[in-house]
Coordinates of C-alpha atoms and ligand atoms in Angstrom, one line a residue:
M4 CA 58.6 -49.9 -47.9
N5 CA 57.2 -50.8 -51.3
R6 CA 59.1 -48.3 -53.5
K7 CA 56.6 -48.7 -56.4
Q8 CA 53.9 -47.4 -54.1
S9 CA 55.9 -44.2 -53.5
R10 CA 56.1 -43.5 -57.2
G11 CA 52.4 -43.7 -57.4
S12 CA 51.7 -41.6 -54.3
R13 CA 49.6 -38.5 -54.8
F14 CA 52.4 -36.2 -53.7
T15 CA 54.6 -34.6 -56.3
V16 CA 58.0 -36.2 -55.9
Y17 CA 60.9 -33.9 -56.8
S18 CA 63.8 -36.0 -57.9
L19 CA 67.2 -35.0 -59.0
R20 CA 68.6 -36.6 -62.1
L21 CA 69.4 -40.1 -61.0
T22 CA 72.9 -41.4 -61.7
V23 CA 73.4 -44.9 -60.6
Y24 CA 76.6 -45.2 -58.8
E25 CA 76.9 -49.0 -58.8
D26 CA 80.7 -48.9 -58.4
S27 CA 80.6 -46.7 -55.4
V28 CA 82.3 -48.1 -52.4
A29 CA 81.0 -46.1 -49.4
A30 CA 83.4 -44.7 -46.8
P31 CA 84.6 -47.5 -44.5
N32 CA 84.1 -45.3 -41.4
I33 CA 83.4 -41.8 -40.3
D34 CA 87.1 -41.2 -39.6
T35 CA 87.8 -41.4 -43.4
I36 CA 85.4 -38.6 -43.9
V37 CA 86.9 -36.5 -41.0
S38 CA 90.3 -36.6 -42.6
L39 CA 89.0 -35.9 -46.2
S40 CA 86.9 -33.0 -44.8
K41 CA 89.9 -31.3 -43.1
R42 CA 92.2 -32.0 -46.1
R43 CA 89.8 -30.6 -48.7
G44 CA 88.0 -27.8 -46.8
F45 CA 84.6 -29.4 -46.0
V46 CA 84.7 -29.3 -42.2
Y47 CA 87.3 -28.1 -39.7
P48 CA 87.3 -28.6 -35.9
S49 CA 86.0 -25.3 -34.4
S50 CA 88.2 -22.9 -32.4
E51 CA 91.2 -25.0 -33.1
I52 CA 93.7 -22.2 -32.5
Y53 CA 92.5 -22.1 -28.9
G54 CA 92.5 -25.9 -28.4
G55 CA 89.1 -26.5 -30.0
L56 CA 85.6 -26.8 -28.5
G57 CA 84.3 -30.3 -28.0
S58 CA 82.0 -31.4 -30.8
A59 CA 81.8 -28.0 -32.5
W60 CA 82.7 -27.8 -36.2
D61 CA 83.1 -25.1 -38.8
Y62 CA 82.1 -25.6 -42.4
G63 CA 84.8 -24.6 -44.9
P64 CA 84.6 -23.5 -48.5
M65 CA 83.4 -26.9 -49.8
G66 CA 81.3 -27.7 -46.7
V67 CA 79.3 -24.5 -47.0
E68 CA 78.6 -25.2 -50.7
L69 CA 77.4 -28.7 -49.9
C70 CA 75.2 -27.6 -47.0
N71 CA 73.7 -24.9 -49.3
N72 CA 73.0 -27.5 -51.9
V73 CA 71.3 -29.8 -49.4
R74 CA 69.1 -26.9 -48.1
A75 CA 68.3 -25.8 -51.6
A76 CA 67.3 -29.2 -52.8
W77 CA 65.1 -29.9 -49.7
W78 CA 63.4 -26.4 -50.1
R79 CA 62.8 -26.9 -53.8
W80 CA 61.4 -30.4 -53.2
M81 CA 59.4 -29.5 -50.1
V82 CA 58.1 -26.0 -51.0
H83 CA 58.6 -24.8 -54.6
D84 CA 57.6 -28.1 -56.4
R85 CA 54.5 -28.5 -54.4
D86 CA 51.2 -26.5 -54.2
D87 CA 50.4 -27.3 -50.6
I88 CA 53.4 -26.1 -48.5
E89 CA 54.5 -22.7 -47.3
G90 CA 57.8 -21.6 -45.9
L91 CA 58.7 -19.9 -42.5
D92 CA 61.7 -18.6 -40.7
S93 CA 60.9 -18.2 -37.1
S94 CA 63.0 -16.9 -34.1
I95 CA 65.6 -19.1 -32.5
I96 CA 64.7 -17.5 -29.1
L97 CA 61.1 -17.8 -28.4
N98 CA 58.9 -17.0 -25.3
R99 CA 59.8 -19.4 -22.5
L100 CA 56.1 -20.5 -22.3
V101 CA 56.5 -22.1 -25.8
W102 CA 58.8 -24.6 -24.2
K103 CA 56.7 -25.0 -21.1
Y104 CA 53.5 -26.0 -23.0
S105 CA 55.3 -28.0 -25.7
G106 CA 56.6 -30.2 -22.8
H107 CA 60.3 -29.5 -23.4
E108 CA 60.8 -27.9 -20.0
D109 CA 59.5 -31.0 -18.2
T110 CA 60.5 -33.8 -20.5
F111 CA 63.4 -32.9 -22.9
S112 CA 66.1 -34.4 -20.8
D113 CA 68.5 -37.3 -20.7
P114 CA 69.0 -39.3 -17.6
L115 CA 72.6 -38.9 -16.3
V116 CA 74.5 -41.2 -14.1
D117 CA 78.1 -40.7 -12.6
C118 CA 80.6 -43.4 -11.7
K119 CA 81.5 -42.8 -8.1
E120 CA 84.9 -44.3 -8.5
C121 CA 86.4 -42.5 -11.5
K122 CA 83.8 -39.7 -11.7
S123 CA 83.0 -40.4 -15.4
R124 CA 79.6 -39.3 -16.5
F125 CA 77.2 -41.2 -18.8
R126 CA 73.7 -41.4 -20.2
A127 CA 71.9 -44.0 -18.3
D128 CA 69.5 -44.8 -21.1
K129 CA 72.5 -45.9 -23.3
F130 CA 73.4 -48.5 -20.8
V131 CA 69.9 -49.7 -20.7
E132 CA 70.0 -50.2 -24.5
E133 CA 73.3 -52.1 -24.2
Y134 CA 72.3 -54.3 -21.3
R135 CA 68.6 -54.6 -22.3
E136 CA 68.5 -58.4 -22.4
K137 CA 70.4 -59.0 -19.2
L138 CA 68.4 -56.5 -17.3
A139 CA 65.2 -58.0 -18.5
E140 CA 66.4 -61.5 -17.6
L141 CA 67.0 -60.4 -14.1
Q142 CA 63.8 -58.4 -13.9
L143 CA 65.6 -55.1 -13.3
F144 CA 63.3 -52.5 -14.7
N145 CA 63.8 -49.3 -12.8
W146 CA 66.8 -47.0 -12.4
G147 CA 67.4 -47.8 -8.7
D148 CA 67.4 -51.5 -9.3
M149 CA 69.6 -51.3 -12.4
F150 CA 72.3 -49.0 -11.0
L151 CA 72.1 -49.0 -7.2
R152 CA 71.0 -52.5 -6.3
S153 CA 72.9 -54.6 -8.9
D154 CA 76.4 -54.7 -10.3
I155 CA 75.4 -55.6 -13.8
I156 CA 76.3 -52.3 -15.4
K157 CA 80.1 -51.7 -15.4
C158 CA 81.7 -48.4 -15.9
P159 CA 83.3 -48.4 -19.4
T160 CA 86.2 -46.2 -18.0
C161 CA 87.3 -48.1 -14.8
G162 CA 85.2 -51.3 -14.9
E163 CA 83.6 -50.6 -11.4
S164 CA 80.0 -50.7 -10.7
S165 CA 79.5 -47.9 -8.2
W166 CA 76.9 -45.4 -9.5
T167 CA 75.0 -42.3 -8.4
E168 CA 71.3 -42.4 -8.8
P169 CA 70.3 -41.4 -12.4
R170 CA 68.9 -37.9 -12.6
P171 CA 67.4 -35.9 -15.5
F172 CA 69.5 -33.4 -17.3
N173 CA 67.5 -30.9 -19.4
L174 CA 69.1 -30.5 -22.9
M175 CA 67.9 -27.0 -23.6
F176 CA 70.6 -24.2 -23.6
R177 CA 69.6 -21.4 -21.2
T178 CA 70.3 -17.8 -21.6
H179 CA 68.8 -14.4 -20.4
V180 CA 67.2 -11.6 -22.4
G181 CA 68.1 -8.0 -21.6
A182 CA 70.3 -6.5 -19.0
T183 CA 68.9 -8.4 -16.2
A184 CA 70.4 -10.4 -13.3
E185 CA 71.5 -13.9 -14.5
D186 CA 69.3 -15.6 -12.0
D187 CA 66.1 -13.5 -12.8
P188 CA 63.6 -16.2 -13.8
A189 CA 61.5 -13.7 -15.7
A190 CA 64.4 -13.2 -18.1
L191 CA 65.2 -16.9 -18.6
V192 CA 64.9 -18.1 -22.3
Y193 CA 66.2 -21.1 -24.2
L194 CA 67.8 -21.6 -27.5
R195 CA 65.3 -23.6 -29.5
P196 CA 65.9 -27.4 -29.4
E197 CA 63.8 -27.9 -32.6
T198 CA 62.5 -25.6 -35.3
A199 CA 59.0 -27.2 -35.1
Q200 CA 57.5 -25.1 -32.3
G201 CA 58.1 -21.9 -34.3
I202 CA 55.8 -23.4 -36.9
F203 CA 53.0 -24.4 -34.4
I204 CA 52.9 -21.0 -32.8
N205 CA 52.5 -19.4 -36.3
F206 CA 49.8 -21.8 -37.4
L207 CA 47.0 -19.1 -37.3
N208 CA 49.2 -16.4 -38.9
I209 CA 50.0 -18.7 -41.8
L210 CA 46.4 -20.0 -42.1
T211 CA 45.0 -16.5 -42.2
T212 CA 47.6 -14.9 -44.5
S213 CA 47.8 -17.7 -47.0
R214 CA 44.2 -18.7 -46.9
R215 CA 45.0 -22.3 -46.8
K216 CA 42.7 -25.2 -46.5
L217 CA 43.6 -28.6 -45.0
P218 CA 45.7 -30.5 -45.9
F219 CA 48.7 -28.1 -46.0
G220 CA 52.2 -27.9 -44.5
V221 CA 54.7 -25.3 -43.3
A222 CA 58.4 -25.9 -43.8
Q223 CA 61.4 -24.4 -42.0
I224 CA 65.2 -24.7 -42.1
G225 CA 67.3 -23.4 -39.3
K226 CA 69.6 -23.9 -36.4
S227 CA 68.7 -25.8 -33.3
F228 CA 70.6 -26.3 -30.1
R229 CA 70.8 -29.2 -27.6
N230 CA 73.3 -29.5 -24.8
E231 CA 73.9 -33.1 -25.7
V232 CA 75.5 -35.2 -22.9
T233 CA 77.3 -37.4 -25.4
P234 CA 78.0 -35.5 -28.6
G235 CA 80.4 -37.1 -31.0
N236 CA 81.0 -39.0 -34.2
F237 CA 82.1 -35.8 -36.1
I238 CA 79.0 -33.8 -37.3
F239 CA 76.6 -36.7 -36.5
R240 CA 75.7 -35.4 -33.0
T241 CA 76.7 -31.9 -32.1
R242 CA 75.3 -29.2 -29.7
E243 CA 74.6 -26.8 -32.5
F244 CA 73.1 -28.2 -35.7
E245 CA 70.6 -27.4 -38.4
Q246 CA 67.2 -29.0 -39.0
M247 CA 64.9 -29.1 -42.1
E248 CA 61.4 -29.7 -40.6
M249 CA 58.0 -29.6 -42.2
E250 CA 54.7 -29.8 -40.3
Y251 CA 51.9 -31.2 -42.5
F252 CA 48.4 -30.4 -41.1
V253 CA 45.6 -32.9 -41.8
R254 CA 42.2 -33.8 -40.7
P255 CA 42.1 -36.3 -37.8
G256 CA 41.4 -39.6 -39.5
E257 CA 43.5 -38.8 -42.5
D258 CA 46.7 -38.8 -40.5
E259 CA 47.7 -42.4 -40.9
K260 CA 47.6 -42.4 -44.7
A261 CA 49.3 -39.0 -44.9
H262 CA 52.0 -40.3 -42.5
Q263 CA 52.8 -43.4 -44.7
E264 CA 52.9 -41.2 -47.8
W265 CA 55.4 -38.9 -46.3
I266 CA 57.5 -41.9 -45.1
D267 CA 57.6 -43.2 -48.7
N268 CA 58.3 -39.7 -50.1
C269 CA 61.2 -39.0 -47.8
Y270 CA 62.9 -42.3 -48.4
T271 CA 62.6 -41.6 -52.2
W272 CA 64.1 -38.2 -51.6
F273 CA 67.3 -39.6 -50.1
T274 CA 67.7 -42.1 -52.9
G275 CA 67.0 -39.3 -55.4
L276 CA 70.1 -37.5 -53.9
G277 CA 72.2 -40.5 -55.0
M278 CA 72.3 -42.4 -51.7
S279 CA 72.5 -46.1 -52.1
A280 CA 69.4 -48.1 -50.9
D281 CA 71.9 -50.5 -49.3
N282 CA 72.8 -47.9 -46.8
L283 CA 69.3 -46.7 -46.0
R284 CA 66.5 -48.4 -44.0
L285 CA 63.3 -47.7 -42.3
Y286 CA 63.1 -48.1 -38.5
E287 CA 59.7 -48.3 -36.8
Q288 CA 60.1 -46.8 -33.3
P289 CA 58.7 -49.2 -30.7
K290 CA 56.1 -47.8 -28.3
E291 CA 58.5 -47.3 -25.4
E292 CA 60.8 -45.1 -27.6
L293 CA 58.0 -42.8 -28.9
A294 CA 58.1 -39.1 -27.9
H295 CA 55.3 -38.0 -25.6
Y296 CA 53.4 -36.4 -28.5
A297 CA 53.8 -39.2 -31.0
K298 CA 51.3 -41.8 -32.2
R299 CA 53.8 -43.4 -34.6
T300 CA 57.3 -42.5 -35.7
V301 CA 59.4 -44.0 -38.4
D302 CA 63.0 -43.1 -38.7
I303 CA 65.0 -43.2 -41.9
Q304 CA 68.3 -44.6 -40.8
Y305 CA 71.6 -44.5 -42.6
R306 CA 74.5 -46.9 -42.2
F307 CA 76.8 -44.4 -40.4
F308 CA 78.9 -47.0 -38.8
P309 CA 79.7 -49.7 -41.4
E310 CA 82.8 -50.8 -39.5
R311 CA 80.8 -52.1 -36.5
E312 CA 80.7 -55.9 -36.4
D313 CA 77.1 -56.1 -35.1
E314 CA 75.0 -55.1 -38.1
E315 CA 72.2 -53.7 -35.9
K316 CA 74.7 -51.2 -34.5
Q317 CA 75.8 -49.9 -37.9
W318 CA 72.5 -47.8 -38.3
D319 CA 71.5 -44.5 -36.8
E320 CA 68.9 -41.9 -37.4
L321 CA 69.1 -39.6 -40.5
M322 CA 65.5 -38.4 -40.4
G323 CA 62.5 -38.9 -38.2
I324 CA 58.9 -38.9 -39.6
A325 CA 56.4 -38.6 -36.7
N326 CA 52.7 -38.5 -36.4
R327 CA 52.4 -35.8 -33.7
T328 CA 48.6 -36.0 -33.5
D329 CA 46.9 -32.8 -32.4
F330 CA 49.2 -32.5 -29.4
D331 CA 51.0 -29.3 -30.4
L332 CA 48.1 -27.2 -31.6
R333 CA 46.0 -28.2 -28.7
T334 CA 48.6 -27.6 -26.1
H335 CA 49.3 -24.1 -27.3
S336 CA 45.6 -23.2 -27.4
K337 CA 43.6 -21.3 -24.8
K338 CA 40.4 -23.3 -25.0
P339 CA 41.1 -26.9 -23.9
E340 CA 39.9 -27.5 -20.3
D341 CA 40.4 -30.4 -17.8
A342 CA 37.5 -32.3 -16.2
E343 CA 36.9 -29.5 -13.7
G344 CA 36.5 -26.9 -16.4
K345 CA 39.9 -25.3 -15.7
R346 CA 41.9 -24.1 -18.7
L347 CA 44.9 -26.4 -19.5
N348 CA 46.8 -23.5 -20.9
P349 CA 45.9 -20.3 -19.0
D350 CA 48.8 -18.4 -20.8
S351 CA 47.8 -18.6 -24.4
N352 CA 45.8 -15.9 -26.1
E353 CA 44.7 -17.9 -29.1
D354 CA 42.8 -21.0 -30.1
L355 CA 44.7 -22.9 -32.8
S356 CA 41.8 -24.9 -34.0
Y357 CA 40.6 -25.1 -37.6
F358 CA 37.1 -24.6 -38.9
D359 CA 36.2 -26.9 -41.7
E360 CA 33.8 -25.1 -44.1
L361 CA 32.8 -28.4 -45.7
T362 CA 31.7 -30.2 -42.6
K363 CA 31.0 -27.1 -40.5
E364 CA 33.2 -28.6 -37.8
R365 CA 35.9 -27.1 -35.6
F366 CA 38.9 -29.3 -34.6
Y367 CA 42.5 -29.4 -33.9
P368 CA 44.4 -30.7 -37.0
Y369 CA 46.8 -33.6 -36.7
V370 CA 50.4 -33.1 -37.7
I371 CA 52.7 -35.2 -39.7
E372 CA 56.3 -34.1 -39.3
P373 CA 59.3 -35.1 -41.5
A374 CA 62.3 -33.8 -39.6
A375 CA 65.9 -34.2 -41.0
G376 CA 69.3 -32.8 -40.1
V377 CA 71.3 -30.8 -42.6
N378 CA 74.5 -32.0 -41.0
R379 CA 73.6 -35.6 -40.9
T380 CA 72.4 -35.5 -44.5
M381 CA 75.8 -33.9 -45.5
L382 CA 77.6 -36.7 -43.5
A383 CA 75.5 -39.4 -45.2
L384 CA 76.1 -37.9 -48.6
L385 CA 79.9 -37.7 -48.1
M386 CA 80.0 -41.3 -46.8
D387 CA 77.9 -42.6 -49.6
A388 CA 79.8 -40.8 -52.3
Y389 CA 83.3 -41.8 -51.0
S390 CA 85.1 -44.3 -53.4
E391 CA 88.6 -45.2 -54.2
K392 CA 90.1 -45.9 -57.6
T393 CA 93.6 -47.0 -58.7
N394 CA 95.2 -45.1 -61.6
D395 CA 97.4 -46.7 -64.3
K396 CA 100.4 -45.8 -62.2
G397 CA 99.1 -47.9 -59.4
E398 CA 98.3 -44.8 -57.2
K399 CA 95.1 -44.8 -55.1
R400 CA 92.8 -41.9 -55.8
V401 CA 89.8 -40.8 -53.8
I402 CA 86.7 -40.0 -55.9
L403 CA 83.8 -38.3 -54.2
K404 CA 80.9 -39.5 -56.4
L405 CA 78.4 -36.8 -55.2
H406 CA 75.2 -36.3 -57.2
P407 CA 76.0 -33.4 -59.5
Q408 CA 73.3 -31.3 -57.8
M409 CA 75.1 -31.8 -54.5
A410 CA 78.6 -31.3 -55.7
P411 CA 80.1 -28.0 -54.3
I412 CA 81.8 -27.1 -57.6
K413 CA 80.1 -28.2 -60.8
A414 CA 82.9 -27.6 -63.3
A415 CA 86.6 -26.8 -62.9
I416 CA 88.4 -25.0 -65.8
L417 CA 92.0 -26.0 -66.0
P418 CA 94.6 -24.6 -68.4
L419 CA 97.1 -27.2 -69.6
A420 CA 100.0 -24.6 -69.6
K421 CA 99.8 -21.8 -67.1
N422 CA 102.6 -19.9 -68.6
K423 CA 100.8 -19.5 -72.0
P424 CA 98.8 -16.3 -71.7
E425 CA 96.4 -17.2 -74.6
I426 CA 95.5 -20.5 -72.9
V427 CA 95.1 -18.9 -69.5
G428 CA 93.0 -16.1 -71.0
M429 CA 90.7 -18.6 -72.8
A430 CA 90.3 -20.8 -69.7
K431 CA 89.4 -17.7 -67.5
A432 CA 86.9 -16.5 -70.2
I433 CA 85.2 -19.9 -70.2
K434 CA 85.0 -19.8 -66.4
R435 CA 83.4 -16.3 -66.6
S436 CA 80.9 -17.3 -69.3
L437 CA 79.8 -20.4 -67.2
Q438 CA 79.6 -18.5 -63.9
P439 CA 76.0 -17.3 -64.3
L440 CA 74.8 -20.8 -65.1
L441 CA 76.6 -22.9 -62.5
R442 CA 79.4 -22.8 -59.8
A443 CA 82.6 -23.0 -61.8
V444 CA 86.2 -22.4 -60.7
Y445 CA 89.5 -21.7 -62.5
D446 CA 92.5 -23.5 -61.1
D447 CA 96.2 -23.4 -62.3
T448 CA 97.9 -24.2 -59.1
G449 CA 99.5 -27.5 -60.1
G450 CA 100.2 -30.0 -62.9
I451 CA 97.1 -31.4 -64.6
G452 CA 97.2 -34.8 -62.8
K453 CA 97.2 -33.1 -59.4
L454 CA 94.4 -30.7 -60.5
Y455 CA 92.3 -33.6 -61.6
A456 CA 92.9 -35.5 -58.4
R457 CA 91.9 -32.5 -56.3
Q458 CA 88.6 -32.0 -58.2
D459 CA 87.9 -35.7 -58.0
E460 CA 88.3 -35.6 -54.2
I461 CA 85.9 -32.7 -53.7
G462 CA 83.4 -34.3 -56.1
T463 CA 83.5 -31.9 -59.1
P464 CA 81.5 -33.8 -61.8
V465 CA 83.5 -32.4 -64.8
C466 CA 86.9 -30.8 -65.5
I467 CA 87.3 -28.7 -68.6
T468 CA 90.9 -28.5 -69.9
V469 CA 92.0 -25.8 -72.2
D470 CA 95.1 -26.9 -74.3
H471 CA 97.1 -25.7 -77.3
Q472 CA 94.7 -27.3 -79.7
S473 CA 91.8 -25.3 -78.1
L474 CA 93.4 -22.1 -79.5
E475 CA 93.0 -23.6 -83.0
D476 CA 89.7 -25.4 -82.9
E477 CA 87.7 -23.5 -80.2
A478 CA 87.1 -26.8 -78.4
V479 CA 88.0 -28.2 -75.0
T480 CA 88.4 -31.5 -73.3
V481 CA 85.7 -32.4 -70.9
R482 CA 86.7 -35.1 -68.4
D483 CA 84.2 -37.1 -66.4
R484 CA 84.9 -37.5 -62.7
D485 CA 83.6 -41.0 -62.3
T486 CA 84.9 -42.8 -65.5
W487 CA 87.9 -40.5 -66.2
E488 CA 86.7 -40.6 -69.8
Q489 CA 87.4 -37.5 -71.9
E490 CA 85.5 -36.0 -74.8
R491 CA 86.1 -33.0 -77.0
V492 CA 83.3 -30.3 -76.9
R493 CA 83.1 -27.1 -78.8
V494 CA 83.3 -24.1 -76.5
S495 CA 80.0 -22.7 -77.9
D496 CA 78.3 -26.0 -77.0
L497 CA 79.6 -26.0 -73.4
P498 CA 76.6 -24.4 -71.6
E499 CA 74.1 -26.8 -73.2
H500 CA 76.4 -29.8 -72.7
L501 CA 77.0 -29.0 -69.0
L502 CA 73.4 -28.2 -68.2
K503 CA 72.3 -31.5 -69.7
R504 CA 74.7 -33.3 -67.5
L505 CA 73.9 -31.4 -64.4
T506 CA 70.4 -30.2 -64.4
P507 CA 67.7 -31.9 -62.3
V508 CA 64.7 -33.5 -64.0
N509 CA 61.3 -34.3 -62.5
G510 CA 60.2 -37.9 -62.0
L511 CA 62.2 -41.0 -61.6
Ligands
GAP620 N1 60.9 -31.9 -34.2 C1 61.3 -33.3 -34.1 C2 62.8 -33.4 -33.9 O1 63.5 -32.5 -33.6 P1 64.6 -35.2 -33.7 O2 64.5 -36.7 -34.2 O3 65.0 -35.0 -32.4 O4 63.1 -34.7 -34.0 C3 65.3 -34.4 -36.2 O5 65.5 -34.4 -34.8 C4 66.6 -34.6 -36.9 O6 67.5 -33.6 -36.5 C5 67.3 -35.9 -36.6 O7 66.9 -36.9 -37.4 C6 68.7 -35.5 -37.0 O8 69.0 -35.6 -38.3 C7 68.8 -34.1 -36.5 N2 69.4 -34.0 -35.2 C8 68.9 -34.1 -34.0 N3 69.7 -33.9 -33.0 C9 70.9 -33.7 -33.6 C10 72.2 -33.4 -33.0 N4 72.5 -33.3 -31.7 N5 73.3 -33.2 -33.9 C11 73.0 -33.2 -35.3 N6 71.8 -33.5 -35.8 C12 70.7 -33.7 -35.0

């Protein structure tokens, strides 16, 4: 992508104050972040006291703040700072017909294959990715040939090549509404696997109540659920996760330009959050990877696996930006008919088309969809911000160089002597006075070195130390997380001083 282009795009780009973290050494692997997360209260394995639950995670005091900051920054950028996007919060459980007509009931599945020898279960498509060249060389193109009539693909667990036939496994979680029998098909519902459909089925409601004209968008943040066959890599792939999705409705013919603009905008958003461009790249999905509704999809990938030798395998999806065409509005509409004049959707009560006052034409708008995960964004932020520094005693310290807007705590107020009531009183008063402006904490649970180290590790941009001198001169020491440099600031100047350091500004 030409980044200059994105600056000149007609969209308003909300950018957080850019700090250039040239010296940042990103985390060497996800495991480093797993242990930091547990140690410092970002993320814990869920249900641990009962032995855990595979790939379920709970967000601790620091994690919940970081997630809130991600959501707030996205919402501000996507909704508040623009004039063409509305917000929505739709139900997690929708009428089952939504998933019938969206295509999820039929197609939202992974192909599963079992090893007959050791009974291990795998995703067949992952093998195809891994053995792609060899399979193509031998002209093996269908499941039967790949798994049943060749011994190319070996079981990673036992090394044998004795497979069942691959079969589809639908990823939607099923449940039942009301006090009905478990197997009553009329009561069957799903937990949503994407937030997007909630937007499409509310298209007319939003169009009517907000009196919007094309182009306009609808944004939503919320939980989604997928019964992933191979979850893992910490919070990268889980069965319960959170999405930030926006559906941008445009006239057919204007879709390709809008799509490219959103690709550029989204890339700029991630770098604006402080992520290094070295760890971000755009990936054009090849035709065979495209979802059934997509004309073109570009992923923003992050280097989630820097430890892998093969560079190509270091990257995975952080966000997808799809051109969904008019598939969704059309499929949920009552009007479209097949060649014999039969309604394609006999269950819908509405027509989700748009009447253009200018051209006096009625049509189904095209949709551009930037879709990101809150959890993957958080993981990428943590990996990117991770750095190590050695102090003058030769001790290794972890510094989380999070963008100030992402940092869970903005300022920690630390008394130099916790047994001196005047110092403690002054530190607590400063904390209280800053509280309405920003997230501040008071901490006296250790020596000053330990307190600084703890705040560095959770990414607190500044520590404010109250010492004996403060009682005389009404000034405090403000220490910078990244440089460890200290400066003396008058208490009365603190709010302005901190806001200048931490407040977002528009433009790059
Ligand atoms: N509506 C389009 C859609 O859902 P997707 O690429 O399947 O597209 C969008 O999901 C984003 O949601 C992904 O880029 C990723 O950040 C996040 N995501 C998807 N599945 C996930 C999972 N199992 N665990 C964590 N995040 C996930």
